[in-house]
Short mmCIF file of C-alpha atoms and ligand atoms in Angstrom, two decimals:
data_model
loop_
_atom_site.label_atom_id
_atom_site.label_comp_id
_atom_site.label_asym_id
_atom_site.label_seq_id
_atom_site.Cartn_x
_atom_site.Cartn_y
_atom_site.Cartn_z
CA MET A 1 -81.50 131.71 -32.75
CA ARG A 2 -78.26 131.00 -34.63
CA LEU A 3 -78.71 130.36 -38.35
CA ILE A 4 -76.78 129.92 -41.57
CA PHE A 5 -78.31 131.05 -44.89
CA LEU A 6 -77.07 128.89 -47.73
CA GLY A 7 -77.94 129.23 -51.41
CA ALA A 8 -76.75 130.18 -54.88
CA PRO A 9 -75.90 133.78 -55.79
CA GLY A 10 -79.01 135.92 -56.19
CA VAL A 11 -81.54 133.60 -54.52
CA GLY A 12 -82.33 136.37 -52.03
CA LYS A 13 -80.25 135.35 -48.99
CA GLY A 14 -79.42 138.95 -48.12
CA THR A 15 -82.97 140.25 -48.60
CA LEU A 16 -84.54 137.43 -46.57
CA ALA A 17 -81.86 137.63 -43.86
CA SER A 18 -82.52 141.32 -43.45
CA LEU A 19 -86.30 140.75 -43.08
CA LEU A 20 -85.83 137.90 -40.59
CA ALA A 21 -83.21 139.85 -38.61
CA ASN A 22 -85.73 142.71 -38.14
CA GLU A 23 -88.53 140.34 -37.21
CA LYS A 24 -86.52 138.31 -34.68
CA ASP A 25 -83.95 140.84 -33.50
CA LEU A 26 -81.02 138.92 -34.97
CA VAL A 27 -77.69 140.29 -36.15
CA HIS A 28 -77.23 139.89 -39.93
CA ILE A 29 -73.62 138.91 -40.67
CA SER A 30 -72.84 138.90 -44.40
CA THR A 31 -69.25 138.05 -45.31
CA GLY A 32 -69.85 139.50 -48.81
CA SER A 33 -70.92 142.86 -47.29
CA MET A 34 -67.98 142.82 -44.86
CA LEU A 35 -65.57 142.23 -47.75
CA ARG A 36 -67.18 145.00 -49.85
CA GLN A 37 -66.76 147.33 -46.83
CA GLN A 38 -63.05 146.43 -46.69
CA ILE A 39 -62.79 147.28 -50.40
CA ALA A 40 -64.58 150.63 -49.85
CA ASP A 41 -62.18 151.38 -46.95
CA HIS A 42 -59.16 150.59 -49.19
CA THR A 43 -57.68 148.15 -46.66
CA GLU A 44 -55.01 145.58 -47.58
CA LEU A 45 -57.55 142.80 -47.05
CA GLY A 46 -60.01 144.66 -49.29
CA LYS A 47 -57.43 144.99 -52.07
CA GLU A 48 -56.66 141.30 -51.96
CA ALA A 49 -60.33 140.27 -51.71
CA LYS A 50 -61.31 142.45 -54.69
CA SER A 51 -59.00 140.56 -57.03
CA TYR A 52 -60.98 137.36 -56.32
CA MET A 53 -64.46 138.88 -56.06
CA ASP A 54 -64.22 140.70 -59.40
CA LYS A 55 -63.58 137.34 -61.08
CA GLY A 56 -66.39 135.57 -59.20
CA GLU A 57 -63.91 133.39 -57.29
CA LEU A 58 -64.01 132.64 -53.57
CA VAL A 59 -61.76 134.80 -51.42
CA PRO A 60 -59.22 132.52 -49.64
CA SER A 61 -60.72 131.06 -46.47
CA GLU A 62 -57.95 132.31 -44.18
CA LEU A 63 -58.89 135.92 -45.05
CA VAL A 64 -62.66 135.49 -44.70
CA SER A 65 -62.59 133.23 -41.64
CA SER A 66 -60.55 135.70 -39.60
CA ILE A 67 -63.07 138.53 -40.06
CA LEU A 68 -65.96 136.14 -39.46
CA ALA A 69 -64.41 134.81 -36.23
CA ALA A 70 -63.77 138.35 -34.97
CA SER A 71 -67.39 139.38 -35.50
CA LEU A 72 -68.78 136.24 -33.81
CA LYS A 73 -66.45 136.60 -30.82
CA ASN A 74 -67.62 140.21 -30.39
CA LEU A 75 -71.29 139.25 -29.98
CA PRO A 76 -72.84 138.79 -26.54
CA GLU A 77 -73.38 135.05 -25.94
CA GLU A 78 -77.20 135.31 -26.00
CA GLN A 79 -77.34 137.37 -29.22
CA GLY A 80 -78.84 135.43 -32.12
CA TYR A 81 -77.51 135.89 -35.64
CA ILE A 82 -77.75 134.92 -39.30
CA LEU A 83 -74.58 133.99 -41.19
CA ASP A 84 -75.26 135.02 -44.79
CA GLY A 85 -72.68 133.70 -47.23
CA TYR A 86 -70.52 131.82 -44.71
CA PRO A 87 -69.54 128.97 -44.80
CA ARG A 88 -69.09 128.52 -48.54
CA SER A 89 -66.84 125.47 -48.66
CA LEU A 90 -66.27 122.33 -46.60
CA ASP A 91 -63.12 123.72 -44.98
CA GLN A 92 -65.10 126.78 -43.83
CA ALA A 93 -67.90 124.57 -42.46
CA GLU A 94 -65.39 122.55 -40.45
CA TYR A 95 -63.71 125.74 -39.21
CA LEU A 96 -67.11 127.09 -38.12
CA ASP A 97 -67.97 123.84 -36.30
CA GLN A 98 -64.75 124.17 -34.32
CA LEU A 99 -65.28 127.87 -33.56
CA LEU A 100 -68.88 127.34 -32.38
CA ALA A 101 -67.81 124.37 -30.24
CA GLU A 102 -65.20 126.61 -28.55
CA LEU A 103 -67.81 129.32 -28.00
CA LYS A 104 -70.36 126.68 -26.83
CA THR A 105 -72.98 128.18 -29.15
CA PRO A 106 -74.35 125.47 -31.50
CA LEU A 107 -76.34 126.28 -34.64
CA ASP A 108 -80.13 125.98 -34.60
CA ALA A 109 -80.66 125.51 -38.34
CA VAL A 110 -79.16 125.92 -41.81
CA VAL A 111 -81.63 127.52 -44.21
CA LEU A 112 -81.23 126.58 -47.87
CA VAL A 113 -82.83 129.39 -49.91
CA GLU A 114 -83.94 128.15 -53.32
CA ILE A 115 -85.30 129.62 -56.59
CA PRO A 116 -85.31 128.27 -60.16
CA THR A 117 -81.97 128.97 -61.91
CA GLU A 118 -83.58 131.04 -64.69
CA LEU A 119 -84.78 133.59 -62.10
CA ILE A 120 -81.25 134.12 -60.76
CA ILE A 121 -79.87 135.99 -63.77
CA ASN A 122 -83.00 138.22 -63.92
CA ARG A 123 -82.72 139.14 -60.28
CA LEU A 124 -78.98 139.81 -60.30
CA SER A 125 -78.95 141.91 -63.44
CA ALA A 126 -81.69 144.18 -61.99
CA ARG A 127 -80.09 144.50 -58.52
CA VAL A 128 -78.77 147.81 -57.22
CA THR A 129 -77.19 148.25 -53.78
CA CYS A 130 -76.66 151.32 -51.61
CA ALA A 131 -72.96 152.22 -51.51
CA ASP A 132 -73.40 153.58 -47.96
CA CYS A 133 -75.78 151.28 -46.04
CA SER A 134 -75.84 148.14 -48.32
CA GLU A 135 -79.67 148.21 -48.65
CA VAL A 136 -80.61 146.07 -51.67
CA TYR A 137 -83.18 147.03 -54.36
CA ASN A 138 -84.40 145.47 -57.58
CA LEU A 139 -85.13 147.71 -60.55
CA ASN A 140 -87.94 145.38 -61.69
CA ASP A 141 -89.61 144.24 -58.47
CA ASN A 142 -88.51 146.64 -55.74
CA PRO A 143 -87.23 149.91 -57.22
CA PRO A 144 -86.15 152.87 -55.03
CA LYS A 145 -88.64 155.77 -54.81
CA LYS A 146 -86.09 158.12 -56.41
CA GLU A 147 -83.87 156.76 -59.18
CA GLY A 148 -80.28 156.11 -58.05
CA ILE A 149 -80.93 157.16 -54.42
CA CYS A 150 -81.35 154.90 -51.37
CA ASP A 151 -84.81 155.30 -49.71
CA LYS A 152 -83.29 154.49 -46.33
CA CYS A 153 -80.21 156.72 -46.07
CA GLY A 154 -80.08 158.86 -49.24
CA GLY A 155 -76.86 157.12 -50.35
CA LYS A 156 -75.92 156.46 -53.97
CA LEU A 157 -77.20 153.22 -55.54
CA ILE A 158 -74.66 151.24 -57.51
CA GLN A 159 -74.50 147.99 -59.45
CA ARG A 160 -72.11 145.47 -57.89
CA ASP A 161 -68.95 144.83 -59.93
CA ASP A 162 -69.62 141.09 -59.78
CA ASP A 163 -73.13 141.38 -61.29
CA LYS A 164 -71.79 141.38 -64.88
CA PRO A 165 -73.12 138.37 -66.87
CA GLU A 166 -69.73 136.62 -67.22
CA VAL A 167 -68.95 137.02 -63.50
CA ILE A 168 -72.45 135.79 -62.51
CA LYS A 169 -71.78 132.66 -64.59
CA GLN A 170 -68.50 132.06 -62.77
CA ARG A 171 -70.11 132.63 -59.34
CA LEU A 172 -72.76 130.03 -60.20
CA GLU A 173 -70.05 127.53 -61.19
CA VAL A 174 -68.13 128.20 -57.98
CA TYR A 175 -71.35 127.65 -56.01
CA GLU A 176 -71.93 124.28 -57.72
CA ALA A 177 -68.37 123.10 -57.13
CA ASN A 178 -67.57 124.47 -53.66
CA THR A 179 -70.73 125.38 -51.78
CA LYS A 180 -73.34 122.85 -52.92
CA PRO A 181 -71.62 119.97 -51.06
CA LEU A 182 -72.59 121.78 -47.84
CA ILE A 183 -76.24 120.83 -48.44
CA ASP A 184 -75.33 117.20 -47.85
CA TYR A 185 -73.02 118.13 -44.95
CA TYR A 186 -75.80 119.90 -43.02
CA GLU A 187 -78.50 117.43 -44.07
CA LYS A 188 -76.45 114.68 -42.36
CA LYS A 189 -76.33 116.84 -39.23
CA GLU A 190 -80.16 117.17 -39.46
CA LEU A 191 -79.92 120.96 -39.53
CA LEU A 192 -81.11 121.68 -43.08
CA VAL A 193 -84.36 123.58 -43.70
CA ARG A 194 -85.40 124.32 -47.33
CA VAL A 195 -87.25 127.53 -48.22
CA ASP A 196 -88.62 128.36 -51.65
CA ASN A 197 -88.07 132.08 -52.32
CA SER A 198 -89.44 132.33 -55.85
CA SER A 199 -92.40 134.54 -54.91
CA THR A 200 -92.21 137.90 -53.08
CA PRO A 201 -89.77 138.57 -50.21
CA GLU A 202 -92.74 138.81 -47.79
CA GLN A 203 -94.00 135.40 -48.89
CA GLY A 204 -90.45 134.06 -48.58
CA LEU A 205 -90.32 135.36 -45.00
CA HIS A 206 -93.70 133.80 -44.23
CA LYS A 207 -92.50 130.39 -45.51
CA LEU A 208 -89.23 130.74 -43.63
CA LEU A 209 -90.96 131.50 -40.31
CA ALA A 210 -93.26 128.49 -40.82
CA ALA A 211 -90.30 126.22 -41.66
CA LEU A 212 -88.34 127.36 -38.59
CA ALA A 213 -91.36 126.80 -36.34
CA ASP A 214 -91.72 123.14 -37.47
P1 AP5 B 1 -72.03 137.58 -51.52
O1 AP5 B 1 -72.16 139.02 -51.33
O2 AP5 B 1 -72.35 136.67 -50.40
O3 AP5 B 1 -72.83 137.16 -52.85
P2 AP5 B 1 -73.64 135.86 -53.28
O4 AP5 B 1 -73.61 134.69 -52.39
O5 AP5 B 1 -73.18 135.63 -54.67
O6 AP5 B 1 -75.10 136.26 -53.17
P3 AP5 B 1 -75.71 137.62 -53.54
O7 AP5 B 1 -75.41 138.63 -52.47
O8 AP5 B 1 -75.34 137.98 -54.94
O9 AP5 B 1 -77.27 137.25 -53.58
P4 AP5 B 1 -78.31 137.10 -52.40
O10 AP5 B 1 -78.69 135.67 -52.32
O11 AP5 B 1 -77.87 137.78 -51.16
O12 AP5 B 1 -79.52 137.87 -53.06
P5 AP5 B 1 -80.13 139.34 -52.74
O13 AP5 B 1 -80.92 139.30 -51.47
O14 AP5 B 1 -79.12 140.40 -52.92
O15 AP5 B 1 -70.52 137.24 -51.97
C1 AP5 B 1 -69.88 138.00 -52.97
C2 AP5 B 1 -68.45 137.53 -53.16
O16 AP5 B 1 -67.73 137.71 -51.93
C3 AP5 B 1 -68.28 136.04 -53.50
O17 AP5 B 1 -68.40 135.79 -54.89
C4 AP5 B 1 -66.86 135.77 -52.96
O18 AP5 B 1 -65.89 136.25 -53.87
C5 AP5 B 1 -66.80 136.64 -51.71
N1 AP5 B 1 -67.19 135.91 -50.49
C6 AP5 B 1 -68.26 136.16 -49.68
N2 AP5 B 1 -68.33 135.28 -48.67
C7 AP5 B 1 -67.27 134.44 -48.84
C8 AP5 B 1 -66.80 133.30 -48.14
N3 AP5 B 1 -67.45 132.83 -47.06
N4 AP5 B 1 -65.69 132.68 -48.61
C9 AP5 B 1 -65.03 133.12 -49.70
N5 AP5 B 1 -65.43 134.19 -50.42
C10 AP5 B 1 -66.54 134.85 -50.00
O19 AP5 B 1 -81.21 139.41 -53.94
C11 AP5 B 1 -80.80 139.50 -55.29
C12 AP5 B 1 -81.79 140.42 -56.05
O20 AP5 B 1 -83.08 139.80 -56.04
C13 AP5 B 1 -81.99 141.81 -55.41
O21 AP5 B 1 -82.18 142.76 -56.41
C14 AP5 B 1 -83.27 141.66 -54.56
O22 AP5 B 1 -83.97 142.88 -54.43
C15 AP5 B 1 -84.06 140.64 -55.40
N6 AP5 B 1 -84.91 139.75 -54.60
C16 AP5 B 1 -84.56 139.12 -53.44
N7 AP5 B 1 -85.58 138.36 -53.01
C17 AP5 B 1 -86.59 138.50 -53.92
C18 AP5 B 1 -87.89 137.96 -54.03
N8 AP5 B 1 -88.40 137.11 -53.12
N9 AP5 B 1 -88.66 138.34 -55.10
C19 AP5 B 1 -88.18 139.17 -56.04
N10 AP5 B 1 -86.94 139.74 -55.99
C20 AP5 B 1 -86.16 139.40 -54.94
MG1 MG B 2 -76.15 138.87 -50.59
#
């Protein structure tokens, strides 16, 4: 199964992708996580990406698309995957269409993850992420067993630099302007599947599995 997860910041794309990837043996490819890894590794790409991410802007497509293409080309042909956070603009969607046509691996569905806007700020301001393995927690709904420490790998939990209120606002505006048009794009291709993720992650997964089976 080859899927895209689309949706505003904080709707739970990463959390849901991780649950579905475990359930269906899919590779979870998050461009946001890949870029944060480049920042942690102090690469040139990471330095450039950080200047955009810290402001809540999109990183230029030529930087993101090259790392995305490399990771897709490295996968065995039969390996299913979830693209979480890519594409994020029409030019990226067209680039992906071309890449997948070359690889002869068409998409199965584009999942639009949705929650009411007022929940987004709550979820993002309570999110902490493991600096080592990227596991995501929520201090309100899904706290770690030990404060500040990742249950999975013992790494340090940090708040993302772009989860400050003013940057969240900018990310939401960028989503409206650049990414939302993709809903129409994939609806026209009859690939769009909508999933409400406003209850628990487990219920979100249950709804997602039902929607994909339809
Ligand atoms: P990215 O990392 O992709 O961030 P995002 O799209 O803004 O989305 P988030 O990761 O913030 O939210 P999410 O939907 O994954 O929610 P999560 O599961 O964590 O991108 C970051 C930046 O990188 C961009 O701003 C851009 O600069 C750059 N970038 C990335 N891709 C790019 C591209 N293609 N082109 C250009 N630039 C790019 O959940 C959020 C919180 O809610 C967590 O605390 C979680 O525990 C909790 N939660 C999740 N689900 C539930 C639930 N069902 N119930 C209760 N709590 C829940
Ligand atoms: Mg995410």
